[in-house]
XYZ file of C-alpha atoms in Angstrom:
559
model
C 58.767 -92.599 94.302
C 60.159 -89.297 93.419
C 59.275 -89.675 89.963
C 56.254 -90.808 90.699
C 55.522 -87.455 92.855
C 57.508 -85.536 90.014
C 54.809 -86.721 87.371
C 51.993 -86.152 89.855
C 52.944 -82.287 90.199
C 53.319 -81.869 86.633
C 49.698 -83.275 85.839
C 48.762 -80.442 88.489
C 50.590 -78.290 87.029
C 49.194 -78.730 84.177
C 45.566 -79.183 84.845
C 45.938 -75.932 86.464
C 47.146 -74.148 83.027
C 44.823 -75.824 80.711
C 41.740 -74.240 83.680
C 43.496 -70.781 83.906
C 43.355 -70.832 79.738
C 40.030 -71.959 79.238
C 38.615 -69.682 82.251
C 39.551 -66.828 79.566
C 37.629 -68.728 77.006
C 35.276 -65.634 76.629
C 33.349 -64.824 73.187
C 31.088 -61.984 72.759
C 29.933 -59.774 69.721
C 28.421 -56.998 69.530
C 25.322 -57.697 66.805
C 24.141 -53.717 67.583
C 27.343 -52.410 65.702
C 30.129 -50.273 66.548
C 28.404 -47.350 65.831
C 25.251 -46.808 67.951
C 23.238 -43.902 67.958
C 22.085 -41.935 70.988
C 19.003 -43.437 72.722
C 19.190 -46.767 70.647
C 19.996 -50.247 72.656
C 22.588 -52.089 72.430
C 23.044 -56.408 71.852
C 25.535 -58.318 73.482
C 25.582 -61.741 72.175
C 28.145 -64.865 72.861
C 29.903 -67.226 75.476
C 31.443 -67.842 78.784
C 32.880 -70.922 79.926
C 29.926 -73.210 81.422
C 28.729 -73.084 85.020
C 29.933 -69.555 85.334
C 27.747 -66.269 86.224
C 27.851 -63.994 84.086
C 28.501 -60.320 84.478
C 29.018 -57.652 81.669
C 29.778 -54.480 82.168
C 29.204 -51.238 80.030
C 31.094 -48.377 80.533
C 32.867 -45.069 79.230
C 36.179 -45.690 77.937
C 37.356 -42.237 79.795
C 37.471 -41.975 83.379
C 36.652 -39.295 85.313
C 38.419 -37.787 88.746
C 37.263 -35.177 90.988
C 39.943 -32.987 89.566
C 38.425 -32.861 86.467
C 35.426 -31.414 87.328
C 34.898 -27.941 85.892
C 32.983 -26.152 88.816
C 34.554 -24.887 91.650
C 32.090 -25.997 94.684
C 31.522 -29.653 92.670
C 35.544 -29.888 92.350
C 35.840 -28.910 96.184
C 33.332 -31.096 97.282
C 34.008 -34.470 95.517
C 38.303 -33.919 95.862
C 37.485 -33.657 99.832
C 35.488 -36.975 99.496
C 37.209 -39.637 96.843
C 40.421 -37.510 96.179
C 41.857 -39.068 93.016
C 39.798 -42.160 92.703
C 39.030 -42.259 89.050
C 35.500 -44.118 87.871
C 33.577 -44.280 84.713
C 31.140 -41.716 84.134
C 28.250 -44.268 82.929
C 28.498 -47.696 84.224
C 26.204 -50.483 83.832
C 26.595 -54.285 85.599
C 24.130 -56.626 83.665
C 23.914 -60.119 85.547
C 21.813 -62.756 85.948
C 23.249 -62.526 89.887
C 22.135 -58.933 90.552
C 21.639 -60.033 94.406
C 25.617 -60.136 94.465
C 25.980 -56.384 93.975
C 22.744 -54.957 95.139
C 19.522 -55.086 97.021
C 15.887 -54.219 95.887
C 14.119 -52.277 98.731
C 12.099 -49.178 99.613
C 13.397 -46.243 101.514
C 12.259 -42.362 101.986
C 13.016 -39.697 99.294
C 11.979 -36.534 98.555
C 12.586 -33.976 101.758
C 14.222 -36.704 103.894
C 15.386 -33.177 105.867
C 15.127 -29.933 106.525
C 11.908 -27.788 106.841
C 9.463 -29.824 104.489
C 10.249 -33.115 105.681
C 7.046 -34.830 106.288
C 4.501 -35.894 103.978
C 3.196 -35.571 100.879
C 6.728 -33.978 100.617
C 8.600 -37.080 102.048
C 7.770 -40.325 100.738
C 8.856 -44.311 100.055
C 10.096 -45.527 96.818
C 11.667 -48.432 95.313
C 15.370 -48.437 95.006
C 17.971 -50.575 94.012
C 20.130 -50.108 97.163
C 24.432 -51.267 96.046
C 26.033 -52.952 98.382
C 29.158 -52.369 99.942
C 32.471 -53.014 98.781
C 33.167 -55.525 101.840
C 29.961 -57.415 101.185
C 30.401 -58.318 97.557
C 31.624 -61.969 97.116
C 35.231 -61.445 96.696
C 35.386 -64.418 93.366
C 32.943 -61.663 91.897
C 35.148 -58.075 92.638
C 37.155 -59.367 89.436
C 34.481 -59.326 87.325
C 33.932 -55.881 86.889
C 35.495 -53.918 84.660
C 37.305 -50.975 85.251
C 36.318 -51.370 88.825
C 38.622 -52.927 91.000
C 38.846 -51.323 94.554
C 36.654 -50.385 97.093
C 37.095 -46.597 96.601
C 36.469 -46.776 93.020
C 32.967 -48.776 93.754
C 31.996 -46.219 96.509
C 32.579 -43.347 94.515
C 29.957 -44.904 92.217
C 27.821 -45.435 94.610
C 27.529 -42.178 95.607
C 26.952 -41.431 91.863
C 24.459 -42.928 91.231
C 22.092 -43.051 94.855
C 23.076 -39.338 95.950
C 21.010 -36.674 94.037
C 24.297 -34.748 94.052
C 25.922 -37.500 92.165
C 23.103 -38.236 90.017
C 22.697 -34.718 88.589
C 26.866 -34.167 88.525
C 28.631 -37.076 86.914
C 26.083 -39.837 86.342
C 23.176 -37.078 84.463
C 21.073 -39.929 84.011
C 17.185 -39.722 85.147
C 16.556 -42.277 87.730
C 13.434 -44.709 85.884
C 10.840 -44.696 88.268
C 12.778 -45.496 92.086
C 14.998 -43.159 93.680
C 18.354 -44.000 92.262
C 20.302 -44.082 88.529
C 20.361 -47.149 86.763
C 24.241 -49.708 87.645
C 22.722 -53.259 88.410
C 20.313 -54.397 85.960
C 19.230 -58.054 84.965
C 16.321 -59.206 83.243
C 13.162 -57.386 83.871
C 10.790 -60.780 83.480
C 12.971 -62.216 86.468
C 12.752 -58.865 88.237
C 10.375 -56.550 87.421
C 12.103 -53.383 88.468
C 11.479 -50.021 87.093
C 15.376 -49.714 86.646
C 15.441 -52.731 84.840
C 12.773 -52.140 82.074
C 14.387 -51.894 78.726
C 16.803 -54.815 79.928
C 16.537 -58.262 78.925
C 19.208 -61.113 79.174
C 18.771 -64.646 78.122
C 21.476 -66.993 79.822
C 22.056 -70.779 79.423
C 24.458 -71.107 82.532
C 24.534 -74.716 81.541
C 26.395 -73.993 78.468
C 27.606 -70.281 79.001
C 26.315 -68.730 76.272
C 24.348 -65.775 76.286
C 22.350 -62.688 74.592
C 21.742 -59.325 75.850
C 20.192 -56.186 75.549
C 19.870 -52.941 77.099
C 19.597 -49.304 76.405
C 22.589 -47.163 77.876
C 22.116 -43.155 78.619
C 19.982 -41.142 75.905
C 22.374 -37.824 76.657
C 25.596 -39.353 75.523
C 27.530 -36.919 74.131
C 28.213 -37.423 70.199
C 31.887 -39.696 70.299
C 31.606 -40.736 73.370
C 33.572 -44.517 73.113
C 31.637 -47.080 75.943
C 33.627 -50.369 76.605
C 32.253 -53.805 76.843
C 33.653 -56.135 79.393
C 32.632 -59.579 80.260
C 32.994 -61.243 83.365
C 36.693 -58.946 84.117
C 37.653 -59.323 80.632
C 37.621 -56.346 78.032
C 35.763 -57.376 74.494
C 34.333 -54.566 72.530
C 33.815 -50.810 72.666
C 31.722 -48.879 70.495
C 30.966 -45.366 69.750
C 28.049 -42.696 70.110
C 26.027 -41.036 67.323
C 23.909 -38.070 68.086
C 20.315 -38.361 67.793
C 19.989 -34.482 66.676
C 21.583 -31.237 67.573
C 23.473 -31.527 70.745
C 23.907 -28.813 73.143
C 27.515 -29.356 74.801
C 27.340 -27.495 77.439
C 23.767 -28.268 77.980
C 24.495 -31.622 77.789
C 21.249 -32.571 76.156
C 19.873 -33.612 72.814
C 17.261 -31.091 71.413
C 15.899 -29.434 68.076
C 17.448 -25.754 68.384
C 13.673 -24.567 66.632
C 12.094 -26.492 69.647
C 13.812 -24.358 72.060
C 13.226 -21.340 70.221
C 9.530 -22.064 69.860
C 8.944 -22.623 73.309
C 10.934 -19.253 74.327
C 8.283 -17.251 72.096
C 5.717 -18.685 74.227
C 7.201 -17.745 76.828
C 8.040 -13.962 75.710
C 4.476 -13.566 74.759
C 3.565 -14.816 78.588
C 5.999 -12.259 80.150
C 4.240 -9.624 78.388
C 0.680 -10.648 79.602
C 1.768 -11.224 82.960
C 4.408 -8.891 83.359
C 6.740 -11.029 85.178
C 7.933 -14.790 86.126
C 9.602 -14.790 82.910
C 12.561 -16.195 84.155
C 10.843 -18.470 86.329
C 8.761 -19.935 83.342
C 12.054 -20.157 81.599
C 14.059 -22.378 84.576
C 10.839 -25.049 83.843
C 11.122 -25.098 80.324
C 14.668 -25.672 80.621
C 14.574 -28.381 83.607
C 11.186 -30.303 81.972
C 11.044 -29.349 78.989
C 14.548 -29.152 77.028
C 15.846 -31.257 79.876
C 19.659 -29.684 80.891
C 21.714 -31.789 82.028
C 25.171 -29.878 82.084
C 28.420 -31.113 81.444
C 30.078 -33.952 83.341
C 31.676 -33.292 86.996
C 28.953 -29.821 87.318
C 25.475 -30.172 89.134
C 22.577 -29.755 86.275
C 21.365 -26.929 88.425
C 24.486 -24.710 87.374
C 24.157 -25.226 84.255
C 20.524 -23.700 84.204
C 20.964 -20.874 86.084
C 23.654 -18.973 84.003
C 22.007 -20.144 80.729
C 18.728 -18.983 81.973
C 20.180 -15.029 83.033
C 20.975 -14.633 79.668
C 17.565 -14.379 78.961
C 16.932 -11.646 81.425
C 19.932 -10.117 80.633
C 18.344 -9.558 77.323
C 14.855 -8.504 77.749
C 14.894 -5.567 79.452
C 17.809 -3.783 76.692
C 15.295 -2.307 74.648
C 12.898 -0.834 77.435
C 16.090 0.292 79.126
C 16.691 2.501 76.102
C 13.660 3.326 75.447
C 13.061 4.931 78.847
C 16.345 6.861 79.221
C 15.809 8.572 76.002
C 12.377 9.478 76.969
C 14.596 10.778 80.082
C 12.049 8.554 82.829
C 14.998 7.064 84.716
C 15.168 8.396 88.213
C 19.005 7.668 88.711
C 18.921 8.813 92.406
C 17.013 5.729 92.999
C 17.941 3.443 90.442
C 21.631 3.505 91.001
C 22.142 2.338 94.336
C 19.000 -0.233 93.548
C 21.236 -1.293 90.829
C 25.111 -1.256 92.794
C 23.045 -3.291 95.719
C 21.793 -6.229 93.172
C 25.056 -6.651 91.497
C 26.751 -6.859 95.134
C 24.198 -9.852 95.812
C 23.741 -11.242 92.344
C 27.849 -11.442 92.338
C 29.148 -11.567 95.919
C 26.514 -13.728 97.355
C 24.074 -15.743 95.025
C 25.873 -17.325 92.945
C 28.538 -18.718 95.471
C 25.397 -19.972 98.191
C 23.545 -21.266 95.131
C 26.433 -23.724 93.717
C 26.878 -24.656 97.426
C 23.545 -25.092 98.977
C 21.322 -25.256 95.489
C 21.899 -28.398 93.243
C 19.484 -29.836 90.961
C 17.185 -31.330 93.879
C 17.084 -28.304 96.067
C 16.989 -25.525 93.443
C 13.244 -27.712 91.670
C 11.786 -28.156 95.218
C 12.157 -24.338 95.892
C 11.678 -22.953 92.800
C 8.300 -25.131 92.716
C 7.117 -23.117 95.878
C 7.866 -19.772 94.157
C 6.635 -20.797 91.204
C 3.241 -21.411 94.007
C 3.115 -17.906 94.939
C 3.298 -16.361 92.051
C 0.399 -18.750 91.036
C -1.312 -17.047 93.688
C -0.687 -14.207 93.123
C -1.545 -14.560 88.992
C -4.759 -15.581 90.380
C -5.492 -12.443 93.055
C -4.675 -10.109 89.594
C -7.276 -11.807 87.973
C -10.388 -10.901 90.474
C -12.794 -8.212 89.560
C -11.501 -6.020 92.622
C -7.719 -6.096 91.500
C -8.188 -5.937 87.608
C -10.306 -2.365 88.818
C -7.362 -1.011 90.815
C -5.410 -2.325 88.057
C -7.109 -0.319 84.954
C -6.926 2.589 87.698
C -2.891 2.079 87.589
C -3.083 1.681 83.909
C -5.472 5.340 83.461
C -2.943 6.985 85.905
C 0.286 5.949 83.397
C -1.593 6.742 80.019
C -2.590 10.306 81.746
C 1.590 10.025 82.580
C 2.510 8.670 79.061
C 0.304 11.804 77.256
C 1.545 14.213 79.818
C 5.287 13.070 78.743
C 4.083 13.495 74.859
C 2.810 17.370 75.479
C 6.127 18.275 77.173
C 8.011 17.323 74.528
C 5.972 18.935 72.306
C 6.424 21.799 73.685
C 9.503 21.601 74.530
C 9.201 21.013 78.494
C 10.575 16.963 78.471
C 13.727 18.180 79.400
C 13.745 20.309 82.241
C 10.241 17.918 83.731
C 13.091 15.114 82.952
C 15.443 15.858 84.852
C 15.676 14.734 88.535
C 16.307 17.422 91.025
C 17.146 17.516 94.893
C 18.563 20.142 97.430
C 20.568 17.939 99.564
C 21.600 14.688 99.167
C 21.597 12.063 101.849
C 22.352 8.660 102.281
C 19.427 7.626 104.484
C 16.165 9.881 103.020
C 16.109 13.098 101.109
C 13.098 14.682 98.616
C 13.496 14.123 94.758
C 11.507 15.959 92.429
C 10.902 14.294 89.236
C 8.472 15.060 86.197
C 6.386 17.392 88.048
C 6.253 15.322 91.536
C 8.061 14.771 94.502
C 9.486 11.622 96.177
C 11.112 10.401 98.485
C 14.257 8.910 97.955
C 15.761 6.162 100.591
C 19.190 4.992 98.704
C 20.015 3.305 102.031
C 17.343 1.316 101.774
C 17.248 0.742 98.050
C 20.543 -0.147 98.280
C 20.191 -3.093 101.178
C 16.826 -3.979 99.332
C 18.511 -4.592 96.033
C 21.690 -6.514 97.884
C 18.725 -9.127 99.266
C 17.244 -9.510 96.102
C 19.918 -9.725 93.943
C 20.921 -12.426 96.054
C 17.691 -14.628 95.602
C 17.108 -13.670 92.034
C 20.901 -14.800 90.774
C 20.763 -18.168 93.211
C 17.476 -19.338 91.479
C 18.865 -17.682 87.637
C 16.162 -15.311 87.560
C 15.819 -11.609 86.675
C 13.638 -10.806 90.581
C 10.775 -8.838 88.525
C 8.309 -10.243 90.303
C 10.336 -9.190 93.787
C 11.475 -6.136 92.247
C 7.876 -4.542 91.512
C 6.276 -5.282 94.988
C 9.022 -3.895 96.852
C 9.222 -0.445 95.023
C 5.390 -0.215 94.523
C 3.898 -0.972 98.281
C 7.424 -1.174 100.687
C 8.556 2.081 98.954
C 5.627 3.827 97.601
C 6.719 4.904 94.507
C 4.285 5.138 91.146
C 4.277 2.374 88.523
C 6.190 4.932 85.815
C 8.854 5.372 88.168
C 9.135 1.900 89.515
C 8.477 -0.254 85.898
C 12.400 1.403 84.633
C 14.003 0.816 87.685
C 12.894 -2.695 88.189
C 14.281 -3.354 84.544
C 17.310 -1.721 85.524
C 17.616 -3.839 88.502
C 16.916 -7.175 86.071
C 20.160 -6.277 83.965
C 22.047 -5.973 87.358
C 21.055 -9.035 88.809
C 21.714 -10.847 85.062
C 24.934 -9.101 84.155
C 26.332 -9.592 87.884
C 25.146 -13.117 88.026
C 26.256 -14.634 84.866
C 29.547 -12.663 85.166
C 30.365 -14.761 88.872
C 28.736 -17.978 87.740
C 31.003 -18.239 84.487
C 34.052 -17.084 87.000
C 33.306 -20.470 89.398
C 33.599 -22.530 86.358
C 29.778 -22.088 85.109
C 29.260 -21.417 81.739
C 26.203 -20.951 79.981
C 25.306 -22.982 77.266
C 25.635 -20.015 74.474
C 23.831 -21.280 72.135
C 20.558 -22.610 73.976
C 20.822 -19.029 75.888
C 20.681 -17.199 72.575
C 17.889 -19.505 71.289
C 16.101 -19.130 74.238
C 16.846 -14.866 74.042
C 15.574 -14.748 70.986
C 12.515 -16.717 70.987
C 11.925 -14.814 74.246
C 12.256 -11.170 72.787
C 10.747 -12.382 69.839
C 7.414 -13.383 71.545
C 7.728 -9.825 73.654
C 7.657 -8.291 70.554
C 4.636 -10.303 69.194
C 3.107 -9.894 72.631
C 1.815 -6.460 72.989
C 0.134 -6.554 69.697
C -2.204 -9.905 70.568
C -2.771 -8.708 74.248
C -5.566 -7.020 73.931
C -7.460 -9.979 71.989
C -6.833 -12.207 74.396
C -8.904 -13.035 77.523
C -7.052 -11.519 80.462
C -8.645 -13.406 83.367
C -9.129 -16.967 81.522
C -5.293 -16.787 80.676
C -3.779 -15.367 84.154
C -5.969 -18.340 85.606
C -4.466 -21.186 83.478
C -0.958 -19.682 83.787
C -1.709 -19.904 87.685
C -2.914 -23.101 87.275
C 0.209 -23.978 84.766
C 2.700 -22.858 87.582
C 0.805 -24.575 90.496
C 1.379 -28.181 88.306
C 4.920 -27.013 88.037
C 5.060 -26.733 91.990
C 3.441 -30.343 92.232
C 5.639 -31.668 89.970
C 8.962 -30.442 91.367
C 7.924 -30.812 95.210
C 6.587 -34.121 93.844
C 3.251 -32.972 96.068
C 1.542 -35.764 93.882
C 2.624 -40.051 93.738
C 1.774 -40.362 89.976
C 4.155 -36.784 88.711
C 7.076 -38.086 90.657
């Protein structure tokens, strides 16, 4: 009897081995290569054992913690939410079972809150809603990878169905719905924008299988991504870029692209005369398509990249105008001492807070909408006449400025002059005329603009003018120097606090972009005058209206 039971356990025993072996019994190939390059797909081909599911999982071989994260509000942010919980920074679940880790539905997106939240601005999309960590089967939380607890699968969660998350660590566009790409099958047996590109053929019969699917086009060049299938770790391979990569960008693009489409731009700025910086945030977010590094929001990326175009433009008028001695400094310097306190104290710090990726295109799509309007009032018949007034009053200026120094007047007319000074309002007199000068109130002016201009990365030209033309009265060849003055400020102040929270530029798109940019406002000027003023301030209204559509997504088929 007891050998009986002895040889009873020991069949068991052993039935039990030979299962545990042959449930390891996994086979897979990778027939794409262990080399793939940037954008291409990727083939998974071989064999489980029969009757199983079948889940493979492709992911980054490094993993990424809070901690790492470069920027200081991102850092803060995540550490207070998953502390150390370390996750791959692209993940991908391909199963013929994607009911077992998520659910297909529609929900709101766009302005879910806040002052905008109602239609067109709020709307329904498809999403691939991931389930909790509780209500996955628990024979299937093995199966995953990397991921093995439910803080690790909640962190990615939150990477890739938070807009924070998307546009931090995931960087990967959502296709169509409201949420990055993690649970994919076959798009003929569910015909999901996420799951286009995707297709898996499965014999569950006899456990073999074949798939394919395209991971992240923004890889960085190196990057390793492991295969695992069903829990078990079978290949990795390896990233090849595409063409030039911008690191810190994080973002595949021809350099000469990026400098062809600054020239543009530069050439714009001249004819328009600001919204430079405005024009360059779009070409960046839409165009070139920044991304930023991994663990900092997109949006930060863009906004110290973008100053150093500003920073740049205004260097040579700058010069120009205090050698000609038409800098009232009176004025100008507490202008200039109130942007940097905002572009430095203030705008950067409320922008990485309150501005990420989502945010910063929804509002900079409504400014973007008023200066659209107002490109549009400058191009009536009653504004371009007040405007060739302004232009007759500076070339009787400009000529007045060439006889003085002719005869030898420039200097004295140059140079600023005042009895008293006094913080609140005292009389300047300046080439010939007298103003009056407010510092108080340039001062607070410049603190609130300096502000706005460095949270959205943009020089505040097209604040800067208005304020000193019609709030303070002054003429346009007193006003068109300061304002340039006051673009340095907000772009030296700006960039300076944005690198010091962790937020570098990306060097070598911002000299690209610089470049092309003063390049074009060189180039500018000379083709001005050939052009057709009112058709082209009308389709750059029109240009910057489409850009408000598209980044309130005002309109079903740009979103």
């Amino acid at each position: 009897m007891k050998r009986k039971l002895f040889i009873n356990l020991m069949t068991i025993l052993l039935l039990l081995g030979f299962s545990a072996v042959s449930s390891f019994a996994i086979e897979a190939t990778l027939t794409s290569g262990d080399r793939v390059k940037a954008g291409n797909p990727v083939t998974v081909k071989g064999k489980i054992d029969p009757g199983q599911d079948l889940y493979v999982v492709i992911c980054t071989h490094r993993m990424f913690k809070p901690a790492d994260s470069p920027g200081a509000k991102e850092r803060k942010k995540l550490t207070k939410k998953f502390g150390d919980t370390a996750i791959p920074t692209t993940y991908y679940v391909i199963t013929n079972k994607p009911e077992n880790l998520a659910t297909p539905k529609s929900v709101a997106m766009g302005q879910t809150s806040g002052p905008f939240a109602f239609p067109p601005f709020k709307f329904m999309v498809r999403i691939n809603k991931i389930k909790k960590w509780t209500d996955i089967p628990e024979n299937v939380k093995g199966l995953l990878g990397p991921i093995n607890s439910a803080a690790q699968w909640k962190f990615l969660t939150f990477t890739h169905e938070k807009k924070f998350g998307i546009n931090t660590i995931v960087k990967e566009k959502p296709l169509g719905g409201g949420t990055a790409r993690m649970v994919l099958t076959d798009y003929n047996a569910q015909r999901e924008d996420w799951n286009k590109g995707t297709t898996l053929k499965f014999d569950k019969a006899t456990g073999e299988f074949e798939m394919t699917m395209t991971p992240y086009k923004n890889l960085a060049p190196e990057t390793k991504l492991d295969v695992w299938v069903n829990g078990q770790k079978t290949n990795a391979f390896s990233i090849e870029p595409s063409t030039f990569y911008f690191k810190t960008g994080g973002c595949y693009m021809n350099p000469l692209v990026v400098l062809g489409g600054a020239f543009v731009i530069g050439v714009l700025f001249v004819i328009m005369g600001a919204a430079g910086g405005l024009f360059t945030a779009a070409y960046q977010i839409t165009v070139i398509g920044t991304k930023g590094p991994i663990g900092i929001n997109a949006a930060n990326t863009i906004k110290p990249t973008n100053l150093f175009l500003t920073l740049c433009s205004p260097l040579t008028g700058l010069i120009s105008y205090f050698k000609s001695k038409r800098f009232a400094w009176p004025v100008a310097i507490f202008f200039a001492i109130g942007i940097l306190i905002g572009a430095f104290f203030i705008g950067p710090t409320f922008s990485a807070k309150y501005l990420p990726l989502k945010a910063y295109k929804f509002y900079l799509g409504i400014i973007c909408l008023l200066i659209g309007f107002k490109l549009f009032h400058e191009s009536l018949p009653s504004t371009i006449e007040k405007k060739k007034a302004l232009k007759a009053i500076i070339q009787k200026f400009n000529k007045a400025v060439e006889e003085a120094k002719k005869t030898g007047k420039a200097a004295e007319l140059g140079k600023v002059e005042f009895d008293k000074f006094n913080f609140i309002k005292f009389d300047m007199r300046f080439w010939g005329e007298t103003f009056v000068a407010k510092p108080l109130t340039m001062l607070l002016g410049g603190i609130i603009m300096g502000m706005i201009a460095s949270s959205f990365g943009v020089g505040g030209g097209f604040m800067f003018m208005p304020f000193m033309t019609t709030f303070m009265g002054y003429p346009m060849y007193l006003a068109v120097p300061i304002a340039l003055a006051g673009t340095f400020a907000t772009s030296l102040g700006g960039i300076s606090k944005y690198i010091l929270m962790g937020y570098q530029p990306d060097w070598i798109m911002a000299a690209c972009i610089a470049g092309g940019a003063i390049g074009g406002g060189m180039v500018g000027p000379k083709i001005q005058k050939k052009l057709p003023e009112i058709f082209l301030k009308r389709m750059l209204a029109l240009a910057l209206i489409i850009v408000f559509m598209k980044y309130t997504k005002l309109l079903p088929f740009m979103r």
